[in-house]
Structure formats: structure tokens, C-alpha cells
Amino acid sequence: MPDVRSRVYAWLDERIGLKDIEKLAKKKEIPVHRHSFWYYLGGMTLFLFGIQVITGILLLFYYRPSAEEAYESVQFLMAEVEFGWLIRSVHAWSANLMVLALFVHLFSTFFLKAYRKPRELTWMSGMALMGLTLGFGFTGYLLPWNELAYFATKVGTEITGALPLVGPFALRLLRGGDEVTGATLTRFYGIHVAVLPLLATGLIGAHLFLVQKHGMSVPIGVERAGYDGRRLPFFPNFLLRDAIGWLAALAILGALAAFFPAELGKKADPFAPAPIGIKPEWYFMFMFQTLKYLPAHFGPIEGEVVGILGFKIGGLFLLMIPFLDRRSARGERSRLFSAIGVAILAYMILLTYLGYTMVPTQ
Ligand code: HEM
């Protein structure tokens, strides 16, 4: 038997260069120090993205992207198709866990200043992936064509329409017309299953290439405390530890899907009045709640417009962080940027909390 194995190995090596791949895998090492745990979060996000791709493809076999059939096709999937409910529920839960893992990955790389030179582009490609992931969430939410999703999309796209100059155009572009209709559904469907997966795959490829090229960063604090240079081989040691996390995530996903299956609610009725207390997905809640607190006008400018522009500037600020935090780039501690990170995180958590605990009035 070993002879067969070594012959297959030699055959493949001659054609695809297995030895080179092995050499590359052996070269990759992970620094071991008190913050090493955070190195698992990117891999966890990648795993959950993989789950999304697999379950998403399975959903495509039954889903029908039209206002007349979308809701019914999801209803059929949940009630009649064997394990259809499980696949849909895993897709919904894994989307939530992926966003959560992504937030933790973003903030951990932020606080460890992993964005500093020469990893500026790793950070920026990550920020773009964050944007795409939020886009996945926003477009996917509408696809079952139920009441809650319909009105949340109406409000969500309305917010874009409030922007000066580009607003009306962006609104029509997103909705495929003036209102949220079947045309919006088709558009969101195309974006959700083709445009975003294509962009995300390319960007993840670029992100991972950069991670591979630069290796894992050692945080400034660890370096200053006299890092002893301990390292763990990525293959197989780190990857096996990654796999333990992935198995745990799979178990959690299975349990969540079984005990709290995805709901469907009532079919969307564009002519019905909006139900009380429309809520976006939890990861949009802090923005949604902020807009509620703003006054109707700041001088001549609408409050909502100020809020949206504020978030856009905030996003741009985060994107450009590697170039703004000059102290980190020089390998010095930068308490100011850590404090900014804490302030952003505290703001997001507080506003999300308020979003869920305030009594809905509209
Ligand atoms: C689909 C989304 C993403 C995937 C699949 C992903 C995947 C990964 C993986 C596998 C790693 C190496 C292991 C680790 O450090 O955790 C990594 C590193 C990194 N990621 Fe991401 N990532 C994503 C989004 C993001 C976001 C949103 C940011 C921040 C804006 C980001 C910033 C970084 C940085 C700076 C590193 C280098 C860490 C270091 O060298 O210490 N990534 N990513």
C-alpha cells in the first residue's frame, strides 16, 4: 500500500509540484504570545463564509426570485423539502455568527494595531469585506419576501434616498424603480447570489494572499515586553486547533438551527400599512437607532442626512486608520487610537442596546 501512496504522490508531484506546496505550508508559522487567541477569528470568519456558500447553493435549488413566488417557495422549502428548514436555518444563523466573528476580527486587529505598516492593504481589503458582508445581510433579508423584511428594506433604502444630490438616483438604482417591488427583489437577488459572492471571493483571495505574504503580526505591546520568538507551525498544528473551533461552531449552528429555526412570518403586502416596531438586523441597529435620535433638522440640512454622512465619514475614517495612526506605524504605542476604538465600540453597543429596549412608537 505505501508503495501505491508514494507512486500517487510522485505522479502528482511531477505534475502540480506537491513538494513546493508542502514547503510553502511548512514555512508558515504563528507567533505564540498572550494575544494569540485573536489569530483564530479570521479563520472562523472564513469557515462561516464557506457554510454560507454551501447552504446558499442548496437554497438556490428551491428558491424562486419573484414577488409572486418567493414567499411560497420558502414556505415549501420549510414545510415540504426534507431538511429544507435545517438548511435555511443554518444559512440564517451562520450569517449572524459570521457578522459577529467579523466584528470581533475587525476590532481585535484594530486593538492589536495589526493594520500598521506593512499591513495597510490587509486592513483595507478587510474593511471592504466588512462592507460586502453587510451588503449580503441587507440584500438577503428581503429575499423571503415577508412583511418584516419588506418594510425594513423600504426604510433601509429610504435612508439612502435622503442623501443630497445622489440620493434619488441611488434610491432608484437600489429599488429598480420608485417603490420596493418585485423589481427590487430581482435586483437584490442578483446582487446577493452573483455580484457579492464574486466580489467577496476575489477580495478574500487578496486578503489571504496579503496575510500569507506578510505573516502574522506581533502586537507592539508584546514586542516591547520582550517577545521570546516562540512560534507554532501553521500546518498541521494551528490548522488542527482552527478545526476544533470550526467543529464547535458547527455544533452551535446545528443547535441554534434546531431549537430556534428561522421564521417566515406573513407574506409581504405592499398595500398594507407598515407594522409597528420595524427593526433591521441587529448589526444595523446602532445606525437605525442613531437616526431616530437626531432632530428633524440641523439648520437647513435634514437630520437624517447629517446622520448618514456621519456614518460615511466614520467608515472612511476606519478605512484610513493605518495612515492616520502614525505612532503605530513607527512601532510606538498609540493610546489615542485605542481610546477611539473603545469609544466606537461602546457607542455601537449602547445604541444597539437602546434599539432593543426602547418601546417602539412607529
Ligand atoms: C470575509 C471577511 C474576512 C475573512 C474571511 C478574513 C480572514 C482572515 C484570515 C484567515 C486572517 C489570518 C488569521 C487572523 O489573523 O485572524 C486574517 C488576518 C487579518 N485580517 Fe481578516 N478577514 C476578513 C475580514 C477582515 C476585516 C473586516 C478586517 C478589518 C477591517 C480584517 C483585517 C485583518 C488584518 C489586519 C489581518 C492581519 C492580522 C495580523 O497579521 O496579525 N479582516 N483575515
Coordinates of C-alpha atoms in Angstrom, one line a residue, residues 14-185:
E14 CA 5.6 15.8 -11.1
R15 CA 2.5 17.5 -12.4
I16 CA 1.5 20.0 -9.8
G17 CA 4.6 20.4 -7.6
L18 CA 3.3 18.9 -4.3
K19 CA 6.7 19.4 -2.7
D20 CA 6.6 23.1 -3.3
I21 CA 3.2 23.4 -1.8
E22 CA 4.4 21.4 1.2
K23 CA 7.4 23.6 1.6
L24 CA 5.1 26.7 1.5
A25 CA 2.8 25.2 4.1
K26 CA 5.8 24.3 6.4
K27 CA 7.1 27.9 6.1
K28 CA 4.0 29.5 7.7
E29 CA 4.3 29.9 11.4
I30 CA 2.0 31.5 14.0
P31 CA 3.6 33.6 16.8
V32 CA 2.7 32.3 20.3
H33 CA 2.1 35.0 23.0
R34 CA -0.7 36.1 25.2
H35 CA -2.8 37.6 22.4
S36 CA -2.5 34.6 20.0
F37 CA -6.2 33.7 20.5
W38 CA -7.3 36.5 18.2
Y39 CA -5.5 34.8 15.3
Y40 CA -8.3 32.3 15.2
L41 CA -11.0 34.8 14.3
G42 CA -10.1 35.3 10.6
G43 CA -10.2 31.6 10.1
M44 CA -13.5 31.4 11.9
T45 CA -15.0 34.0 9.6
L46 CA -13.7 32.1 6.6
F47 CA -15.3 28.9 7.8
L48 CA -18.6 30.6 8.3
F49 CA -18.4 32.2 4.9
G50 CA -17.8 28.6 3.5
I51 CA -21.0 27.5 5.3
Q52 CA -22.9 30.4 3.7
V53 CA -21.7 29.4 0.2
I54 CA -22.7 25.7 0.6
T55 CA -26.1 26.3 2.3
G56 CA -26.8 29.2 -0.1
I57 CA -26.2 27.0 -3.2
L58 CA -28.6 24.4 -1.7
L59 CA -31.2 27.1 -1.1
L60 CA -30.9 28.1 -4.7
F61 CA -32.3 24.8 -5.8
Y62 CA -35.7 25.7 -4.4
Y63 CA -35.9 29.5 -4.1
R64 CA -37.8 31.5 -6.8
P65 CA -36.9 35.2 -7.1
S66 CA -40.2 36.8 -7.8
A67 CA -42.7 38.7 -5.8
E68 CA -45.4 36.1 -6.7
E69 CA -43.4 33.1 -5.8
A70 CA -40.6 33.9 -3.4
Y71 CA -42.6 33.6 -0.2
E72 CA -44.3 30.4 -1.3
S73 CA -41.1 28.8 -2.4
V74 CA -39.5 29.5 1.0
Q75 CA -42.7 28.2 2.7
F76 CA -42.5 25.0 0.6
L77 CA -38.8 24.6 1.5
M78 CA -39.6 24.9 5.2
A79 CA -42.6 22.6 5.3
E80 CA -42.1 20.0 2.5
V81 CA -38.5 19.7 1.5
E82 CA -36.6 17.2 3.6
F83 CA -34.2 19.1 5.8
G84 CA -35.1 22.3 3.9
W85 CA -35.8 24.0 7.3
L86 CA -32.4 23.0 8.6
I87 CA -30.5 24.4 5.6
R88 CA -32.4 27.7 5.7
S89 CA -32.0 28.0 9.4
V90 CA -28.3 27.2 9.3
H91 CA -27.9 29.8 6.5
A92 CA -29.7 32.4 8.6
W93 CA -27.8 31.6 11.9
S94 CA -24.4 31.3 10.2
A95 CA -24.9 34.7 8.6
N96 CA -25.4 36.2 12.1
L97 CA -22.4 34.3 13.5
M98 CA -20.3 35.4 10.6
V99 CA -21.1 39.1 11.1
L100 CA -20.3 38.6 14.8
A101 CA -17.0 36.8 14.1
L102 CA -16.2 39.6 11.6
F103 CA -16.8 42.3 14.2
V104 CA -14.6 40.6 16.7
H105 CA -11.9 40.0 14.0
L106 CA -12.1 43.7 13.0
F107 CA -11.9 45.1 16.5
S108 CA -9.2 42.6 17.6
T109 CA -7.0 43.5 14.6
F110 CA -7.8 47.2 15.4
F111 CA -6.8 47.0 19.1
L112 CA -3.6 44.9 18.3
K113 CA -2.8 47.5 15.7
A114 CA -2.3 44.7 13.1
Y115 CA -3.1 47.4 10.5
R116 CA 0.2 49.1 10.9
K117 CA 2.9 49.1 8.2
P118 CA 3.2 47.0 6.1
R119 CA -0.3 45.6 6.5
E120 CA -2.3 48.7 5.4
L121 CA -3.8 46.9 2.4
T122 CA -4.7 43.8 4.5
W123 CA -6.7 46.2 6.7
M124 CA -8.3 48.0 3.7
S125 CA -9.2 44.8 2.0
G126 CA -10.8 43.7 5.3
M127 CA -12.8 46.9 5.5
A128 CA -14.1 46.3 2.0
L129 CA -15.0 42.7 3.1
M130 CA -16.9 44.1 6.0
G131 CA -18.9 46.4 3.6
L132 CA -19.7 43.4 1.4
T133 CA -20.8 41.3 4.3
L134 CA -23.2 44.0 5.4
G135 CA -24.4 44.1 1.8
F136 CA -25.0 40.3 1.9
G137 CA -27.1 40.8 5.1
F138 CA -29.1 43.7 3.7
T139 CA -29.9 42.0 0.4
G140 CA -30.5 38.5 1.8
Y141 CA -33.0 39.8 4.3
L142 CA -35.5 40.8 1.6
L143 CA -35.4 37.5 -0.3
P144 CA -38.1 35.6 1.6
W145 CA -40.5 38.5 0.7
N146 CA -42.2 38.6 4.1
E147 CA -43.7 41.6 5.9
L148 CA -40.9 42.4 8.2
A149 CA -38.2 42.2 5.5
Y150 CA -40.3 44.2 3.1
F151 CA -40.8 47.2 5.4
A152 CA -37.2 47.0 6.8
T153 CA -36.0 47.2 3.2
K154 CA -38.4 50.1 2.5
V155 CA -37.0 52.0 5.4
G156 CA -33.4 51.0 4.7
T157 CA -33.5 52.1 1.1
E158 CA -35.4 55.3 2.0
I159 CA -32.4 56.3 4.2
T160 CA -30.2 56.2 1.1
G161 CA -32.7 58.3 -0.8
A162 CA -32.4 61.1 1.8
L163 CA -28.8 61.8 0.7
P164 CA -28.4 65.1 -1.1
L165 CA -27.7 65.0 -4.9
V166 CA -27.1 61.3 -5.4
G167 CA -29.9 60.2 -3.1
P168 CA -32.8 60.0 -5.5
F169 CA -30.6 58.2 -8.1
A170 CA -29.2 55.8 -5.6
L171 CA -32.7 55.0 -4.4
R172 CA -34.0 54.2 -7.8
L173 CA -30.8 52.2 -8.6
L174 CA -31.3 50.1 -5.5
R175 CA -35.0 49.6 -5.8
G176 CA -35.2 49.2 -9.5
G177 CA -37.9 51.9 -9.5
D178 CA -39.5 54.4 -7.1
E179 CA -41.0 51.7 -4.8
V180 CA -39.9 48.4 -3.3
T181 CA -41.5 45.9 -5.7
G182 CA -40.7 42.6 -7.4
A183 CA -38.1 44.5 -9.4
T184 CA -36.3 45.3 -6.1
L185 CA -36.4 41.6 -5.2

